[in-house]
Coordinates of C-alpha atoms and ligand atoms in Angstrom, one line a residue:
X200 CA 0.0 0.0 0.0
X201 CA 1.1 3.5 -0.7
X202 CA 0.1 6.4 1.5
X203 CA 1.2 10.0 2.0
X204 CA 1.7 11.8 5.3
X205 CA 2.3 15.4 6.3
X206 CA 5.5 16.0 8.4
X207 CA 7.2 19.2 9.5
X208 CA 10.3 19.7 7.4
X209 CA 12.8 19.8 10.2
X210 CA 11.4 16.5 11.6
X211 CA 11.7 14.9 8.2
X212 CA 15.2 16.2 7.7
X213 CA 16.3 14.7 11.1
X214 CA 14.6 11.4 10.2
X215 CA 16.4 11.3 6.8
X216 CA 19.7 12.0 8.5
X217 CA 19.1 9.1 10.9
X218 CA 18.2 6.8 7.9
X219 CA 21.4 7.9 6.1
X220 CA 23.5 6.9 9.1
X221 CA 22.2 3.4 8.9
X222 CA 23.7 3.0 5.5
X223 CA 22.9 2.5 1.9
X224 CA 20.4 -0.3 2.3
X225 CA 18.0 1.7 4.4
X226 CA 15.4 4.0 2.9
X227 CA 12.5 6.1 4.2
X228 CA 9.9 3.4 3.4
X229 CA 11.8 0.7 5.2
X230 CA 12.5 3.0 8.2
X231 CA 8.7 3.7 8.5
X232 CA 7.9 0.0 8.2
X233 CA 10.3 -0.6 11.1
X234 CA 8.6 2.1 13.2
X235 CA 5.2 0.5 12.5
X236 CA 6.5 -3.0 13.4
X237 CA 8.1 -1.8 16.7
X238 CA 4.9 0.1 17.6
X239 CA 2.9 -3.1 17.1
X240 CA 5.4 -5.2 19.1
X241 CA 5.2 -2.7 22.0
X242 CA 1.5 -3.1 21.9
X243 CA 1.9 -6.8 22.4
X244 CA 3.9 -6.2 25.5
X245 CA 0.9 -4.6 27.2
X246 CA -0.5 -6.4 30.2
X247 CA -4.0 -5.1 30.6
X248 CA -5.0 -7.6 33.3
X249 CA -1.9 -7.0 35.5
X250 CA -1.3 -4.3 38.1
X251 CA 1.3 -2.0 36.6
X252 CA 3.5 1.0 37.7
X253 CA 4.9 3.4 35.3
X254 CA 5.7 6.9 34.2
X255 CA 4.3 8.9 31.3
X256 CA 6.4 11.7 29.9
X257 CA 5.0 14.4 27.6
X258 CA 6.4 17.4 26.0
X259 CA 3.9 19.9 24.5
X260 CA 3.4 23.5 23.5
X261 CA 0.9 24.9 25.9
X262 CA -0.2 27.5 23.3
X263 CA -1.8 24.7 21.1
X264 CA -5.5 25.2 21.0
X265 CA -7.2 24.1 24.2
X266 CA -4.6 21.4 24.8
X267 CA -3.9 22.2 28.4
X268 CA -7.6 22.1 29.2
X269 CA -8.0 18.7 27.5
X270 CA -4.9 17.3 29.2
X271 CA -6.5 18.4 32.5
X272 CA -9.9 17.1 31.7
X273 CA -8.6 13.6 30.9
X274 CA -6.4 13.4 34.0
X275 CA -9.3 14.2 36.2
X276 CA -10.9 11.0 35.1
X277 CA -7.9 8.9 36.2
X278 CA -7.3 10.1 39.8
X279 CA -7.0 6.5 41.0
X280 CA -4.2 5.8 38.5
X281 CA -2.3 9.1 38.7
X282 CA -0.1 9.0 41.8
X283 CA 1.8 12.2 41.2
X284 CA 2.5 14.7 38.5
X285 CA 5.4 17.1 37.8
X286 CA 5.1 20.0 35.4
X287 CA 8.1 21.9 34.2
X288 CA 7.9 25.1 32.1
X289 CA 10.8 24.4 29.8
X290 CA 10.7 27.7 27.9
X291 CA 8.2 30.3 26.6
X292 CA 6.2 27.6 24.7
X293 CA 7.1 24.1 25.8
X294 CA 6.1 22.2 28.9
X295 CA 7.4 18.9 30.2
X296 CA 4.9 16.9 32.2
X297 CA 5.7 13.6 34.0
X298 CA 3.0 11.5 35.5
X299 CA 3.7 8.7 38.0
X300 CA 1.1 6.0 37.4
X301 CA -0.1 2.9 39.3
X302 CA -3.1 0.7 38.7
X303 CA -4.8 -1.7 36.4
X304 CA -2.9 -2.1 33.2
X305 CA -5.9 -1.5 31.0
X306 CA -6.7 1.8 32.7
X307 CA -3.1 3.0 32.7
X308 CA -2.7 2.2 28.9
X309 CA -6.1 3.8 28.2
X310 CA -5.0 7.0 30.0
X311 CA -1.7 7.1 28.1
X312 CA -3.4 6.6 24.8
X313 CA -5.8 9.4 25.5
X314 CA -3.1 11.9 26.5
X315 CA -0.6 11.0 23.8
X316 CA -3.3 11.1 21.2
X317 CA -4.1 14.7 21.8
X318 CA -3.1 17.1 19.0
X319 CA -0.1 19.2 20.1
X320 CA 1.7 16.6 22.3
X321 CA 5.1 16.6 20.5
X322 CA 6.7 13.8 22.4
X323 CA 5.2 11.2 24.7
X324 CA 6.4 8.0 26.1
X325 CA 4.9 5.5 28.6
X326 CA 7.3 3.4 30.5
X327 CA 5.5 0.7 32.3
X328 CA 6.1 -2.6 34.2
X329 CA 3.8 -5.2 35.7
X330 CA 4.2 -5.5 39.4
X331 CA 4.3 -8.7 41.4
X332 CA 1.2 -9.0 43.5
X333 CA 3.4 -10.0 46.5
X334 CA 5.2 -6.6 46.4
X335 CA 1.9 -5.0 47.3
X336 CA 2.9 -1.9 45.5
Ligands
NI445 NI1 4.2 24.8 31.5

């Protein structure tokens, strides 16, 4: 299948530079296929039925539409899962937000998907691990 996507120029340039460092056999299509595969593999590592702990890191421009309100709105529906949050004003535009999470895997992944899916979240990453029940975390 062929498809076209819109990407900011600086982002595409950085991506192309990364592809070039991998050598002549790599190209943009192959690099994007790799990204899709690794995203799907990460999905398989999810443990919706387990208790998990984790952290969610986001970087966003707080000027983007009503992004901060939406981020807030979503987080207020997951007060059982969000243990703590840290917000750092990086510069005039950008914010770094780190959420410490604990709870049912399905709920934690759902929260991460909702937040990272919001338009304007430039970088987002959930790091998560299932906890042993005996740890009573
Ligand atoms: Ni801020």
